[in-house]
């Protein structure tokens, strides 16, 4: 039987309580093992507002602030960094600021595989953590949960793996942020979904390229290159939802693919699709939020992972929260990572990989099994 080692709640502050951060706050307010003690905001109209009211709940007597020094002075166990990631954004400098201040940082941004990034940034993180005594941990649904934990675990069913395809799809009908939907291409020109200056290409390189490289390295597969592609479908008629109207002929469904090749053969394909209302749902997709993982190998396997407010009833939203199931689970992955990050101590906490999964050569020493031999 597990022994409870902590008797006090985790004191949690949130940097950037937008879509994901607000879910984190609302869910933490429901739990006895978490306490919301602060929030750092960017907008003037949010400054000084009760955090409970800020996320649509009753007042809690704790107020959001735009004063960075005041935020850094908050006594907390962890800071959830859920601000948006965008080209030229300040996220990396924000991480260093928090670590130098001695904070435990759990973020949804794509820094799960620092070996893929500039070595100078990893060095800066390590130095900042050592200086302030902080901890850095990047988590989330994907990268992390789906690609690194779930899919790698599924490869353990195969003696040989020829290819891996990960598809994820989201119905955006209930989303509130029209700006984000515009960035991914919804409502835009179907013929201009992605080019070298596109934010969509930036996100692929930031999120999915590193995930693909991490998975390949963990399995001992040498990739020849990683490429990006995009696909879009025009809306056959106007589609009006609460946050925006997609005009007939503009993009009603968009998908981005990142593909890691071995030679000229696709080995890992990551396809992420967003669509607006069931009208634009791809024919092979069953739920509003769904992952389809197909592994071709010896033997092959397929897993369909659906998210829904409930499978026992036809309720449309999760009780007490307006967020779509995909966003909700994104936030839950961050909350679930708090205990491990807090317990880690100063430095960088790596992503958890399943100790047993397919490897091209089972004699290889990998990030996920090296502790067996130390």
PDB file of C-alpha atoms in Angstrom, residues 14-325:
ATOM      1  CA  UNK A  14       0.473  29.931 -12.637  1.00  0.00           C
ATOM      2  CA  UNK A  15       2.370  32.063 -15.148  1.00  0.00           C
ATOM      3  CA  UNK A  16       0.026  32.925 -18.015  1.00  0.00           C
ATOM      4  CA  UNK A  17      -3.426  31.637 -16.992  1.00  0.00           C
ATOM      5  CA  UNK A  18      -4.886  31.386 -20.502  1.00  0.00           C
ATOM      6  CA  UNK A  19      -6.797  28.396 -21.872  1.00  0.00           C
ATOM      7  CA  UNK A  20      -4.616  25.668 -20.328  1.00  0.00           C
ATOM      8  CA  UNK A  21      -3.590  27.625 -17.232  1.00  0.00           C
ATOM      9  CA  UNK A  22      -7.206  28.385 -16.374  1.00  0.00           C
ATOM     10  CA  UNK A  23      -8.083  24.683 -16.468  1.00  0.00           C
ATOM     11  CA  UNK A  24      -5.135  24.003 -14.147  1.00  0.00           C
ATOM     12  CA  UNK A  25      -6.428  26.595 -11.697  1.00  0.00           C
ATOM     13  CA  UNK A  26     -10.036  25.411 -11.807  1.00  0.00           C
ATOM     14  CA  UNK A  27      -9.034  21.804 -11.283  1.00  0.00           C
ATOM     15  CA  UNK A  28      -6.620  22.687  -8.480  1.00  0.00           C
ATOM     16  CA  UNK A  29      -9.416  24.572  -6.702  1.00  0.00           C
ATOM     17  CA  UNK A  30     -11.403  21.312  -6.594  1.00  0.00           C
ATOM     18  CA  UNK A  31      -8.628  19.362  -4.920  1.00  0.00           C
ATOM     19  CA  UNK A  32      -7.546  19.150  -1.297  1.00  0.00           C
ATOM     20  CA  UNK A  33      -3.951  18.395  -2.251  1.00  0.00           C
ATOM     21  CA  UNK A  34      -3.405  21.678  -4.127  1.00  0.00           C
ATOM     22  CA  UNK A  35      -3.628  25.334  -3.210  1.00  0.00           C
ATOM     23  CA  UNK A  36      -3.591  28.206  -5.710  1.00  0.00           C
ATOM     24  CA  UNK A  37      -1.386  30.968  -4.333  1.00  0.00           C
ATOM     25  CA  UNK A  38      -0.679  33.251  -7.282  1.00  0.00           C
ATOM     26  CA  UNK A  39      -0.916  34.062 -10.973  1.00  0.00           C
ATOM     27  CA  UNK A  40       1.224  36.199 -13.272  1.00  0.00           C
ATOM     28  CA  UNK A  41      -0.789  37.898 -16.029  1.00  0.00           C
ATOM     29  CA  UNK A  42      -0.015  40.131 -18.995  1.00  0.00           C
ATOM     30  CA  UNK A  43      -3.266  42.046 -19.483  1.00  0.00           C
ATOM     31  CA  UNK A  44      -4.021  45.197 -17.542  1.00  0.00           C
ATOM     32  CA  UNK A  45      -7.657  44.203 -17.048  1.00  0.00           C
ATOM     33  CA  UNK A  46      -6.550  40.983 -15.288  1.00  0.00           C
ATOM     34  CA  UNK A  47      -4.100  42.729 -12.943  1.00  0.00           C
ATOM     35  CA  UNK A  48      -5.377  42.687  -9.360  1.00  0.00           C
ATOM     36  CA  UNK A  49      -8.354  40.477 -10.154  1.00  0.00           C
ATOM     37  CA  UNK A  50      -9.257  37.621  -7.852  1.00  0.00           C
ATOM     38  CA  UNK A  51      -7.853  34.453  -9.436  1.00  0.00           C
ATOM     39  CA  UNK A  52     -11.011  32.491  -8.729  1.00  0.00           C
ATOM     40  CA  UNK A  53     -13.125  35.056 -10.566  1.00  0.00           C
ATOM     41  CA  UNK A  54     -10.508  35.236 -13.324  1.00  0.00           C
ATOM     42  CA  UNK A  55     -11.194  31.597 -14.238  1.00  0.00           C
ATOM     43  CA  UNK A  56     -14.954  31.741 -13.748  1.00  0.00           C
ATOM     44  CA  UNK A  57     -15.138  30.494 -10.163  1.00  0.00           C
ATOM     45  CA  UNK A  58     -15.944  32.004  -6.769  1.00  0.00           C
ATOM     46  CA  UNK A  59     -13.403  34.426  -5.236  1.00  0.00           C
ATOM     47  CA  UNK A  60     -10.544  32.777  -3.341  1.00  0.00           C
ATOM     48  CA  UNK A  61      -8.911  35.887  -1.864  1.00  0.00           C
ATOM     49  CA  UNK A  62      -5.742  35.557  -3.979  1.00  0.00           C
ATOM     50  CA  UNK A  63      -5.083  38.084  -6.712  1.00  0.00           C
ATOM     51  CA  UNK A  64      -3.347  38.030 -10.080  1.00  0.00           C
ATOM     52  CA  UNK A  65      -0.477  40.423 -10.699  1.00  0.00           C
ATOM     53  CA  UNK A  66       1.534  41.975 -13.529  1.00  0.00           C
ATOM     54  CA  UNK A  67       4.353  42.827 -11.106  1.00  0.00           C
ATOM     55  CA  UNK A  68       7.097  40.279 -11.793  1.00  0.00           C
ATOM     56  CA  UNK A  69       8.966  40.944  -8.552  1.00  0.00           C
ATOM     57  CA  UNK A  70       5.768  40.453  -6.562  1.00  0.00           C
ATOM     58  CA  UNK A  71       5.098  37.196  -8.370  1.00  0.00           C
ATOM     59  CA  UNK A  72       8.628  35.892  -7.794  1.00  0.00           C
ATOM     60  CA  UNK A  73       8.256  36.695  -4.090  1.00  0.00           C
ATOM     61  CA  UNK A  74       5.265  34.345  -3.751  1.00  0.00           C
ATOM     62  CA  UNK A  75       5.967  31.372  -1.500  1.00  0.00           C
ATOM     63  CA  UNK A  76       5.020  28.427  -3.687  1.00  0.00           C
ATOM     64  CA  UNK A  77       6.058  24.840  -4.326  1.00  0.00           C
ATOM     65  CA  UNK A  78       5.679  25.058  -8.099  1.00  0.00           C
ATOM     66  CA  UNK A  79       5.073  27.484 -10.947  1.00  0.00           C
ATOM     67  CA  UNK A  80       3.062  26.165 -13.880  1.00  0.00           C
ATOM     68  CA  UNK A  81       4.265  28.058 -16.952  1.00  0.00           C
ATOM     69  CA  UNK A  82       1.374  27.948 -19.433  1.00  0.00           C
ATOM     70  CA  UNK A  83       1.949  31.126 -21.443  1.00  0.00           C
ATOM     71  CA  UNK A  84       1.725  30.870 -25.233  1.00  0.00           C
ATOM     72  CA  UNK A  85       4.765  29.862 -27.236  1.00  0.00           C
ATOM     73  CA  UNK A  86       5.357  31.950 -30.354  1.00  0.00           C
ATOM     74  CA  UNK A  87       8.247  32.979 -32.633  1.00  0.00           C
ATOM     75  CA  UNK A  88      10.510  35.421 -30.849  1.00  0.00           C
ATOM     76  CA  UNK A  89       8.632  34.941 -27.593  1.00  0.00           C
ATOM     77  CA  UNK A  90      10.256  35.356 -24.183  1.00  0.00           C
ATOM     78  CA  UNK A  91       9.664  31.831 -22.818  1.00  0.00           C
ATOM     79  CA  UNK A  92      13.318  30.797 -22.584  1.00  0.00           C
ATOM     80  CA  UNK A  93      14.293  33.950 -20.696  1.00  0.00           C
ATOM     81  CA  UNK A  94      11.257  33.510 -18.446  1.00  0.00           C
ATOM     82  CA  UNK A  95      12.430  29.992 -17.555  1.00  0.00           C
ATOM     83  CA  UNK A  96      15.848  31.306 -16.576  1.00  0.00           C
ATOM     84  CA  UNK A  97      14.275  34.061 -14.465  1.00  0.00           C
ATOM     85  CA  UNK A  98      12.139  31.564 -12.580  1.00  0.00           C
ATOM     86  CA  UNK A  99      14.988  29.106 -12.015  1.00  0.00           C
ATOM     87  CA  UNK A 100      17.299  31.827 -10.727  1.00  0.00           C
ATOM     88  CA  UNK A 101      14.532  32.736  -8.289  1.00  0.00           C
ATOM     89  CA  UNK A 102      14.573  29.159  -7.018  1.00  0.00           C
ATOM     90  CA  UNK A 103      11.244  28.101  -8.488  1.00  0.00           C
ATOM     91  CA  UNK A 104      10.178  24.610  -9.506  1.00  0.00           C
ATOM     92  CA  UNK A 105       8.923  25.115 -13.066  1.00  0.00           C
ATOM     93  CA  UNK A 106       6.502  22.742 -14.807  1.00  0.00           C
ATOM     94  CA  UNK A 107       5.671  23.840 -18.341  1.00  0.00           C
ATOM     95  CA  UNK A 108       3.527  22.693 -21.231  1.00  0.00           C
ATOM     96  CA  UNK A 109       5.955  24.202 -23.734  1.00  0.00           C
ATOM     97  CA  UNK A 110       8.051  21.863 -25.920  1.00  0.00           C
ATOM     98  CA  UNK A 111      11.286  21.492 -24.016  1.00  0.00           C
ATOM     99  CA  UNK A 112      10.998  17.789 -23.243  1.00  0.00           C
ATOM    100  CA  UNK A 113      14.104  16.840 -25.254  1.00  0.00           C
ATOM    101  CA  UNK A 114      16.839  19.373 -24.710  1.00  0.00           C
ATOM    102  CA  UNK A 115      19.304  17.269 -26.715  1.00  0.00           C
ATOM    103  CA  UNK A 116      17.406  18.485 -29.796  1.00  0.00           C
ATOM    104  CA  UNK A 117      17.940  22.142 -28.911  1.00  0.00           C
ATOM    105  CA  UNK A 118      20.890  24.509 -28.825  1.00  0.00           C
ATOM    106  CA  UNK A 119      23.346  23.116 -26.228  1.00  0.00           C
ATOM    107  CA  UNK A 120      23.833  26.664 -24.952  1.00  0.00           C
ATOM    108  CA  UNK A 121      20.218  26.795 -23.818  1.00  0.00           C
ATOM    109  CA  UNK A 122      20.482  23.548 -21.859  1.00  0.00           C
ATOM    110  CA  UNK A 123      23.677  24.861 -20.264  1.00  0.00           C
ATOM    111  CA  UNK A 124      21.908  28.120 -19.358  1.00  0.00           C
ATOM    112  CA  UNK A 125      19.063  26.171 -17.751  1.00  0.00           C
ATOM    113  CA  UNK A 126      21.480  24.068 -15.727  1.00  0.00           C
ATOM    114  CA  UNK A 127      23.413  27.125 -14.583  1.00  0.00           C
ATOM    115  CA  UNK A 128      20.235  29.002 -13.626  1.00  0.00           C
ATOM    116  CA  UNK A 129      18.933  26.000 -11.686  1.00  0.00           C
ATOM    117  CA  UNK A 130      22.238  25.625  -9.863  1.00  0.00           C
ATOM    118  CA  UNK A 131      22.351  29.336  -9.085  1.00  0.00           C
ATOM    119  CA  UNK A 132      18.854  29.594  -7.662  1.00  0.00           C
ATOM    120  CA  UNK A 133      18.103  26.017  -6.662  1.00  0.00           C
ATOM    121  CA  UNK A 134      15.196  25.697  -9.092  1.00  0.00           C
ATOM    122  CA  UNK A 135      13.913  22.704 -11.054  1.00  0.00           C
ATOM    123  CA  UNK A 136      12.776  22.538 -14.691  1.00  0.00           C
ATOM    124  CA  UNK A 137      10.322  19.949 -16.030  1.00  0.00           C
ATOM    125  CA  UNK A 138       8.543  20.042 -19.411  1.00  0.00           C
ATOM    126  CA  UNK A 139       5.425  17.904 -19.700  1.00  0.00           C
ATOM    127  CA  UNK A 140       2.032  17.825 -21.404  1.00  0.00           C
ATOM    128  CA  UNK A 141      -0.087  15.628 -23.646  1.00  0.00           C
ATOM    129  CA  UNK A 142       2.090  15.714 -26.741  1.00  0.00           C
ATOM    130  CA  UNK A 143       5.069  15.885 -26.549  1.00  0.00           C
ATOM    131  CA  UNK A 144       5.371  13.726 -23.450  1.00  0.00           C
ATOM    132  CA  UNK A 145       2.303  11.652 -22.625  1.00  0.00           C
ATOM    133  CA  UNK A 146       1.222  10.429 -26.078  1.00  0.00           C
ATOM    134  CA  UNK A 147       4.457  10.208 -28.033  1.00  0.00           C
ATOM    135  CA  UNK A 148       6.910   9.382 -25.295  1.00  0.00           C
ATOM    136  CA  UNK A 149       4.940   7.307 -22.835  1.00  0.00           C
ATOM    137  CA  UNK A 150       1.869   5.922 -24.586  1.00  0.00           C
ATOM    138  CA  UNK A 151       3.220   5.206 -28.071  1.00  0.00           C
ATOM    139  CA  UNK A 152       6.614   3.919 -26.943  1.00  0.00           C
ATOM    140  CA  UNK A 153       4.819   1.555 -24.577  1.00  0.00           C
ATOM    141  CA  UNK A 154       2.679   0.282 -27.477  1.00  0.00           C
ATOM    142  CA  UNK A 155       5.803  -0.522 -29.517  1.00  0.00           C
ATOM    143  CA  UNK A 156       6.596  -3.121 -26.856  1.00  0.00           C
ATOM    144  CA  UNK A 157       4.036  -5.387 -28.533  1.00  0.00           C
ATOM    145  CA  UNK A 158       6.253  -5.712 -31.624  1.00  0.00           C
ATOM    146  CA  UNK A 159       9.503  -7.564 -32.209  1.00  0.00           C
ATOM    147  CA  UNK A 160      10.154  -5.376 -35.245  1.00  0.00           C
ATOM    148  CA  UNK A 161       8.794  -1.923 -36.052  1.00  0.00           C
ATOM    149  CA  UNK A 162       8.599  -0.699 -39.635  1.00  0.00           C
ATOM    150  CA  UNK A 163       6.664   2.516 -39.089  1.00  0.00           C
ATOM    151  CA  UNK A 164       4.736   4.497 -36.496  1.00  0.00           C
ATOM    152  CA  UNK A 165       1.876   6.859 -37.275  1.00  0.00           C
ATOM    153  CA  UNK A 166       0.344   9.084 -34.632  1.00  0.00           C
ATOM    154  CA  UNK A 167      -2.803  10.979 -35.579  1.00  0.00           C
ATOM    155  CA  UNK A 168      -4.563  13.414 -33.281  1.00  0.00           C
ATOM    156  CA  UNK A 169      -7.726  15.341 -34.058  1.00  0.00           C
ATOM    157  CA  UNK A 170      -9.588  18.122 -32.266  1.00  0.00           C
ATOM    158  CA  UNK A 171     -12.978  19.658 -32.896  1.00  0.00           C
ATOM    159  CA  UNK A 172     -12.496  23.397 -32.284  1.00  0.00           C
ATOM    160  CA  UNK A 173     -16.191  24.268 -32.035  1.00  0.00           C
ATOM    161  CA  UNK A 174     -16.031  25.096 -28.319  1.00  0.00           C
ATOM    162  CA  UNK A 175     -12.710  26.929 -28.303  1.00  0.00           C
ATOM    163  CA  UNK A 176     -12.704  30.513 -27.068  1.00  0.00           C
ATOM    164  CA  UNK A 177      -9.507  31.928 -28.574  1.00  0.00           C
ATOM    165  CA  UNK A 178     -10.089  32.929 -32.201  1.00  0.00           C
ATOM    166  CA  UNK A 179      -6.519  34.233 -32.481  1.00  0.00           C
ATOM    167  CA  UNK A 180      -5.067  30.778 -31.803  1.00  0.00           C
ATOM    168  CA  UNK A 181      -7.453  29.177 -34.295  1.00  0.00           C
ATOM    169  CA  UNK A 182      -6.372  31.712 -36.895  1.00  0.00           C
ATOM    170  CA  UNK A 183      -2.716  30.919 -36.265  1.00  0.00           C
ATOM    171  CA  UNK A 184      -3.257  27.252 -37.061  1.00  0.00           C
ATOM    172  CA  UNK A 185      -5.085  28.231 -40.238  1.00  0.00           C
ATOM    173  CA  UNK A 186      -8.819  27.917 -39.564  1.00  0.00           C
ATOM    174  CA  UNK A 187     -10.778  30.563 -41.430  1.00  0.00           C
ATOM    175  CA  UNK A 188      -7.831  31.351 -43.685  1.00  0.00           C
ATOM    176  CA  UNK A 189      -6.835  30.638 -47.257  1.00  0.00           C
ATOM    177  CA  UNK A 190      -6.747  26.844 -47.787  1.00  0.00           C
ATOM    178  CA  UNK A 191      -3.905  27.289 -50.270  1.00  0.00           C
ATOM    179  CA  UNK A 192      -1.700  29.153 -47.778  1.00  0.00           C
ATOM    180  CA  UNK A 193      -1.814  26.937 -44.721  1.00  0.00           C
ATOM    181  CA  UNK A 194       1.950  26.868 -44.322  1.00  0.00           C
ATOM    182  CA  UNK A 195       5.103  28.453 -45.695  1.00  0.00           C
ATOM    183  CA  UNK A 196       8.536  29.262 -44.270  1.00  0.00           C
ATOM    184  CA  UNK A 197       7.161  32.232 -42.318  1.00  0.00           C
ATOM    185  CA  UNK A 198       4.084  30.414 -41.029  1.00  0.00           C
ATOM    186  CA  UNK A 199       3.559  30.099 -37.259  1.00  0.00           C
ATOM    187  CA  UNK A 200       2.263  26.599 -38.021  1.00  0.00           C
ATOM    188  CA  UNK A 201       5.684  25.562 -39.318  1.00  0.00           C
ATOM    189  CA  UNK A 202       7.274  27.117 -36.235  1.00  0.00           C
ATOM    190  CA  UNK A 203       5.053  24.988 -33.998  1.00  0.00           C
ATOM    191  CA  UNK A 204       5.873  21.817 -35.916  1.00  0.00           C
ATOM    192  CA  UNK A 205       9.581  22.451 -35.546  1.00  0.00           C
ATOM    193  CA  UNK A 206       9.180  23.394 -31.908  1.00  0.00           C
ATOM    194  CA  UNK A 207       6.889  20.583 -30.798  1.00  0.00           C
ATOM    195  CA  UNK A 208       6.761  17.602 -33.120  1.00  0.00           C
ATOM    196  CA  UNK A 209      10.232  17.569 -34.674  1.00  0.00           C
ATOM    197  CA  UNK A 210      11.806  17.182 -31.233  1.00  0.00           C
ATOM    198  CA  UNK A 211       9.233  14.554 -30.240  1.00  0.00           C
ATOM    199  CA  UNK A 212      10.005  12.516 -33.360  1.00  0.00           C
ATOM    200  CA  UNK A 213      13.753  12.806 -32.779  1.00  0.00           C
ATOM    201  CA  UNK A 214      13.362  11.831 -29.123  1.00  0.00           C
ATOM    202  CA  UNK A 215      11.320   8.738 -29.965  1.00  0.00           C
ATOM    203  CA  UNK A 216      13.765   7.659 -32.670  1.00  0.00           C
ATOM    204  CA  UNK A 217      16.783   8.115 -30.405  1.00  0.00           C
ATOM    205  CA  UNK A 218      15.063   6.155 -27.632  1.00  0.00           C
ATOM    206  CA  UNK A 219      14.540   3.227 -30.007  1.00  0.00           C
ATOM    207  CA  UNK A 220      18.002   3.385 -31.557  1.00  0.00           C
ATOM    208  CA  UNK A 221      16.730   4.448 -34.981  1.00  0.00           C
ATOM    209  CA  UNK A 222      18.822   6.900 -36.975  1.00  0.00           C
ATOM    210  CA  UNK A 223      16.680   9.344 -38.922  1.00  0.00           C
ATOM    211  CA  UNK A 224      17.907  10.804 -42.197  1.00  0.00           C
ATOM    212  CA  UNK A 225      15.690  13.903 -41.952  1.00  0.00           C
ATOM    213  CA  UNK A 226      12.440  15.319 -40.579  1.00  0.00           C
ATOM    214  CA  UNK A 227      10.073  17.161 -42.905  1.00  0.00           C
ATOM    215  CA  UNK A 228       6.820  19.085 -42.549  1.00  0.00           C
ATOM    216  CA  UNK A 229       3.667  19.125 -44.663  1.00  0.00           C
ATOM    217  CA  UNK A 230       0.184  20.597 -44.413  1.00  0.00           C
ATOM    218  CA  UNK A 231      -3.285  19.735 -45.689  1.00  0.00           C
ATOM    219  CA  UNK A 232      -6.476  21.796 -45.618  1.00  0.00           C
ATOM    220  CA  UNK A 233     -10.108  21.548 -46.648  1.00  0.00           C
ATOM    221  CA  UNK A 234     -12.406  24.501 -47.455  1.00  0.00           C
ATOM    222  CA  UNK A 235     -15.701  24.886 -45.647  1.00  0.00           C
ATOM    223  CA  UNK A 236     -18.636  24.029 -47.973  1.00  0.00           C
ATOM    224  CA  UNK A 237     -20.735  26.739 -46.299  1.00  0.00           C
ATOM    225  CA  UNK A 238     -20.418  29.383 -43.597  1.00  0.00           C
ATOM    226  CA  UNK A 239     -19.730  27.873 -40.166  1.00  0.00           C
ATOM    227  CA  UNK A 240     -20.621  30.128 -37.224  1.00  0.00           C
ATOM    228  CA  UNK A 241     -19.466  29.274 -33.687  1.00  0.00           C
ATOM    229  CA  UNK A 242     -19.211  31.413 -30.569  1.00  0.00           C
ATOM    230  CA  UNK A 243     -15.677  32.693 -31.147  1.00  0.00           C
ATOM    231  CA  UNK A 244     -15.595  33.092 -34.939  1.00  0.00           C
ATOM    232  CA  UNK A 245     -17.310  32.558 -38.273  1.00  0.00           C
ATOM    233  CA  UNK A 246     -15.572  30.548 -40.959  1.00  0.00           C
ATOM    234  CA  UNK A 247     -16.710  31.768 -44.349  1.00  0.00           C
ATOM    235  CA  UNK A 248     -17.563  29.358 -47.140  1.00  0.00           C
ATOM    236  CA  UNK A 249     -14.422  28.515 -49.097  1.00  0.00           C
ATOM    237  CA  UNK A 250     -12.013  29.350 -46.264  1.00  0.00           C
ATOM    238  CA  UNK A 251     -10.264  26.677 -44.221  1.00  0.00           C
ATOM    239  CA  UNK A 252     -12.667  24.575 -42.170  1.00  0.00           C
ATOM    240  CA  UNK A 253     -10.253  21.711 -41.533  1.00  0.00           C
ATOM    241  CA  UNK A 254      -6.461  21.749 -41.397  1.00  0.00           C
ATOM    242  CA  UNK A 255      -3.849  19.124 -40.611  1.00  0.00           C
ATOM    243  CA  UNK A 256      -0.090  19.288 -40.229  1.00  0.00           C
ATOM    244  CA  UNK A 257       2.275  16.367 -40.635  1.00  0.00           C
ATOM    245  CA  UNK A 258       5.815  16.013 -39.362  1.00  0.00           C
ATOM    246  CA  UNK A 259       7.590  12.993 -40.800  1.00  0.00           C
ATOM    247  CA  UNK A 260      10.835  11.418 -39.662  1.00  0.00           C
ATOM    248  CA  UNK A 261      12.478   9.377 -42.419  1.00  0.00           C
ATOM    249  CA  UNK A 262      14.907   6.474 -42.444  1.00  0.00           C
ATOM    250  CA  UNK A 263      16.522   6.931 -45.807  1.00  0.00           C
ATOM    251  CA  UNK A 264      13.554   7.838 -48.005  1.00  0.00           C
ATOM    252  CA  UNK A 265      11.002   5.778 -46.053  1.00  0.00           C
ATOM    253  CA  UNK A 266       8.720   7.400 -43.456  1.00  0.00           C
ATOM    254  CA  UNK A 267       9.376   5.883 -40.032  1.00  0.00           C
ATOM    255  CA  UNK A 268       7.538   8.186 -37.604  1.00  0.00           C
ATOM    256  CA  UNK A 269       4.633  10.311 -38.818  1.00  0.00           C
ATOM    257  CA  UNK A 270       2.914  12.789 -36.540  1.00  0.00           C
ATOM    258  CA  UNK A 271      -0.344  14.174 -37.961  1.00  0.00           C
ATOM    259  CA  UNK A 272      -2.291  16.786 -35.990  1.00  0.00           C
ATOM    260  CA  UNK A 273      -5.649  17.938 -37.324  1.00  0.00           C
ATOM    261  CA  UNK A 274      -8.041  20.649 -36.239  1.00  0.00           C
ATOM    262  CA  UNK A 275     -11.533  20.947 -37.653  1.00  0.00           C
ATOM    263  CA  UNK A 276     -14.539  23.155 -37.053  1.00  0.00           C
ATOM    264  CA  UNK A 277     -17.745  21.330 -36.048  1.00  0.00           C
ATOM    265  CA  UNK A 278     -18.772  17.792 -37.059  1.00  0.00           C
ATOM    266  CA  UNK A 279     -19.354  19.110 -40.589  1.00  0.00           C
ATOM    267  CA  UNK A 280     -15.573  19.135 -41.149  1.00  0.00           C
ATOM    268  CA  UNK A 281     -14.667  16.033 -39.122  1.00  0.00           C
ATOM    269  CA  UNK A 282     -12.501  13.564 -41.086  1.00  0.00           C
ATOM    270  CA  UNK A 283     -14.483  10.483 -42.079  1.00  0.00           C
ATOM    271  CA  UNK A 284     -12.341   8.020 -40.083  1.00  0.00           C
ATOM    272  CA  UNK A 285     -12.525  10.018 -36.828  1.00  0.00           C
ATOM    273  CA  UNK A 286     -15.202   9.076 -34.281  1.00  0.00           C
ATOM    274  CA  UNK A 287     -14.835  11.508 -31.375  1.00  0.00           C
ATOM    275  CA  UNK A 288     -14.313  15.248 -30.955  1.00  0.00           C
ATOM    276  CA  UNK A 289     -10.890  14.534 -29.465  1.00  0.00           C
ATOM    277  CA  UNK A 290      -9.148  11.411 -30.684  1.00  0.00           C
ATOM    278  CA  UNK A 291      -5.730   9.851 -31.147  1.00  0.00           C
ATOM    279  CA  UNK A 292      -5.143   7.005 -33.593  1.00  0.00           C
ATOM    280  CA  UNK A 293      -1.810   5.207 -33.156  1.00  0.00           C
ATOM    281  CA  UNK A 294      -0.864   2.714 -35.854  1.00  0.00           C
ATOM    282  CA  UNK A 295       2.318   0.663 -35.590  1.00  0.00           C
ATOM    283  CA  UNK A 296       3.279  -1.449 -38.570  1.00  0.00           C
ATOM    284  CA  UNK A 297       5.579  -4.240 -37.502  1.00  0.00           C
ATOM    285  CA  UNK A 298       5.884  -7.819 -36.327  1.00  0.00           C
ATOM    286  CA  UNK A 299       3.038  -7.913 -35.347  1.00  0.00           C
ATOM    287  CA  UNK A 300       1.253  -4.636 -36.179  1.00  0.00           C
ATOM    288  CA  UNK A 301      -1.019  -2.857 -33.715  1.00  0.00           C
ATOM    289  CA  UNK A 302      -3.534  -0.038 -33.706  1.00  0.00           C
ATOM    290  CA  UNK A 303      -4.926   1.866 -30.753  1.00  0.00           C
ATOM    291  CA  UNK A 304      -7.708   4.461 -30.835  1.00  0.00           C
ATOM    292  CA  UNK A 305      -7.733   6.740 -27.801  1.00  0.00           C
ATOM    293  CA  UNK A 306     -10.870   8.846 -27.404  1.00  0.00           C
ATOM    294  CA  UNK A 307     -11.501  11.636 -24.925  1.00  0.00           C
ATOM    295  CA  UNK A 308     -15.026  12.628 -23.946  1.00  0.00           C
ATOM    296  CA  UNK A 309     -16.703  14.356 -20.988  1.00  0.00           C
ATOM    297  CA  UNK A 310     -18.259  10.957 -20.179  1.00  0.00           C
ATOM    298  CA  UNK A 311     -18.796   7.549 -21.746  1.00  0.00           C
ATOM    299  CA  UNK A 312     -21.650   6.807 -19.348  1.00  0.00           C
ATOM    300  CA  UNK A 313     -23.833   9.734 -20.373  1.00  0.00           C
ATOM    301  CA  UNK A 314     -24.318  12.243 -23.174  1.00  0.00           C
ATOM    302  CA  UNK A 315     -23.161  15.300 -21.217  1.00  0.00           C
ATOM    303  CA  UNK A 316     -21.433  17.861 -23.416  1.00  0.00           C
ATOM    304  CA  UNK A 317     -18.871  19.272 -20.970  1.00  0.00           C
ATOM    305  CA  UNK A 318     -16.813  18.012 -18.065  1.00  0.00           C
ATOM    306  CA  UNK A 319     -18.556  18.763 -14.799  1.00  0.00           C
ATOM    307  CA  UNK A 320     -17.469  22.163 -13.488  1.00  0.00           C
ATOM    308  CA  UNK A 321     -15.259  23.053 -16.447  1.00  0.00           C
ATOM    309  CA  UNK A 322     -16.086  24.487 -19.886  1.00  0.00           C
ATOM    310  CA  UNK A 323     -12.857  23.323 -21.563  1.00  0.00           C
ATOM    311  CA  UNK A 324     -12.879  20.717 -24.297  1.00  0.00           C
ATOM    312  CA  UNK A 325     -11.591  17.295 -23.146  1.00  0.00           C
TER     313      UNK A 325
END
